[in-house]
Coordinates of C-alpha atoms in Angstrom, one line a residue:
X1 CA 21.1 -14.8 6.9
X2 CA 19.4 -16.4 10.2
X3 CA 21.3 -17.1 13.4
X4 CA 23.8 -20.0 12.4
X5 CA 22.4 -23.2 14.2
X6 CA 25.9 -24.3 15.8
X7 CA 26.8 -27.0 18.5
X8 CA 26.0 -25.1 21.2
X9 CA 22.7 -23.7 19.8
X10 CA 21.3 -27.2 19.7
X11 CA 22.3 -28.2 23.1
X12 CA 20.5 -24.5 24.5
X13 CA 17.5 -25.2 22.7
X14 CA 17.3 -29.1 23.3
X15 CA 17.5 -27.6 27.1
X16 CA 14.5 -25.3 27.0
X17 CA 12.5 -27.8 24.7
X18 CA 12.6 -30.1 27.7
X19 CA 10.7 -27.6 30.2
X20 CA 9.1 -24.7 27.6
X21 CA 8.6 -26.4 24.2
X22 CA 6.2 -23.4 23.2
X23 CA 9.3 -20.9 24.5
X24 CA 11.8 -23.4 22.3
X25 CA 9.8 -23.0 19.6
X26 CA 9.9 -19.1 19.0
X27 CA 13.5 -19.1 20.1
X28 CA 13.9 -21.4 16.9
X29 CA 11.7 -18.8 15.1
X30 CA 13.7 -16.1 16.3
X31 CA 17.1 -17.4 15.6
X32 CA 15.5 -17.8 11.9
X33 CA 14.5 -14.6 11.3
X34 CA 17.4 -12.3 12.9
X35 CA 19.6 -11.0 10.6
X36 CA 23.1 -11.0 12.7
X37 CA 25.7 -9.3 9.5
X38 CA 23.4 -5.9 10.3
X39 CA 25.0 -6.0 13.6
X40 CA 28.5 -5.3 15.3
X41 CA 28.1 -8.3 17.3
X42 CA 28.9 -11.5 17.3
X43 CA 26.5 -14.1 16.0
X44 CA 27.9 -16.1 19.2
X45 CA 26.9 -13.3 21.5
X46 CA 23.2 -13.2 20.0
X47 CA 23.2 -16.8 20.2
X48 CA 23.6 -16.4 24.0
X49 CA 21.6 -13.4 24.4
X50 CA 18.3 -15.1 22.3
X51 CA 18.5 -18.2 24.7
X52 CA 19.8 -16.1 28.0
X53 CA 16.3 -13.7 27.4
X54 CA 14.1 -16.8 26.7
X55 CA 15.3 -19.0 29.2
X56 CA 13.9 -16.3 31.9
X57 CA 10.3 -16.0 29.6
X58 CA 10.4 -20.0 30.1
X59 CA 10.6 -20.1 33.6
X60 CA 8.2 -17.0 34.0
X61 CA 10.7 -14.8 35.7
X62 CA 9.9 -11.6 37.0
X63 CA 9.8 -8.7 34.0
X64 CA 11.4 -11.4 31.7
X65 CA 9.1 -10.1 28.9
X66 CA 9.7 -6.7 29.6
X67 CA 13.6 -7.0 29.4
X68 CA 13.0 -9.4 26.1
X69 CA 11.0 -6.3 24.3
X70 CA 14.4 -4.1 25.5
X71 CA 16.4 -6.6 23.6
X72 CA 13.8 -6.7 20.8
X73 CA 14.4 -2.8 20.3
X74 CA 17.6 -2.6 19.8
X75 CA 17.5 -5.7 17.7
X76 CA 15.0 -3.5 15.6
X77 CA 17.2 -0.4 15.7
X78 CA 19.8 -2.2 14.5
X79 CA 18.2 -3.9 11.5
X80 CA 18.5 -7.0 12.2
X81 CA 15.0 -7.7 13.5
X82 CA 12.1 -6.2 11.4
X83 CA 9.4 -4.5 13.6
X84 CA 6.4 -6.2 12.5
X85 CA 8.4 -9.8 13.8
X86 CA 9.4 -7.9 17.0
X87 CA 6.1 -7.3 17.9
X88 CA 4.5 -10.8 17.1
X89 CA 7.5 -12.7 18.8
X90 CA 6.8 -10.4 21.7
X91 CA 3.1 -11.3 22.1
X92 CA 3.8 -14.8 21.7
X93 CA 6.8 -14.6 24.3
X94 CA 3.9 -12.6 27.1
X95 CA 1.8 -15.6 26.1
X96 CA 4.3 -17.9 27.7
X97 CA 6.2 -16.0 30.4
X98 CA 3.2 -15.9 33.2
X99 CA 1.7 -12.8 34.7
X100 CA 5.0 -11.8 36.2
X101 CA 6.6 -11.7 33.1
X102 CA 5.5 -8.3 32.3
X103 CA 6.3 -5.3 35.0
X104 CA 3.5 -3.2 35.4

């Protein structure tokens, strides 16, 4: 079951859309395929964490990348990513988040 697409989702995505629309768009991607029941979290917290991590990719923050492939792991380790959609969400995220995205 994807990320449920609640009041709060829409107004965090509507806000990147209006400076990263590329960034929007795999958040929306994202948020579709993560599996949140395979985790002891709350779908709210992912929620926050998914826009929180791609926020800093759309304003090419420093390492923002980096700390969204950290995120990505454990997302994998816990199931609820697959690896195969870690990896391509990642290259599309190092795409978008500028040559300081990604520490060296």
């Amino acid at each position: 079951m994807p990320l449920p697409v609640t009041p709060s989702y829409q107004v965090r995505l509507s806000a990147l859309r209006s400076y990263a629309p590329e960034v929007a768009e795999l958040a929306a991607h994202v948020a579709q395929a993560l599996k949140p029941e395979t985790l002891a979290r709350a779908a709210s917290t992912l929620e926050s964490e998914l826009f929180d991590y791609l926020q800093a990719v759309g304003q090419q923050q420093a390492r923002s990348v980096t700390r969204l492939s950290v995120w990505f792991y454990l997302l994998v380790e816990g199931k609820a990513l697959q690896h195969a959609e870690a990896a391509a969400f990642l290259a599309e995220a190092a795409k978008h988040g500028g040559p300081s995205g990604v520490a060296r």
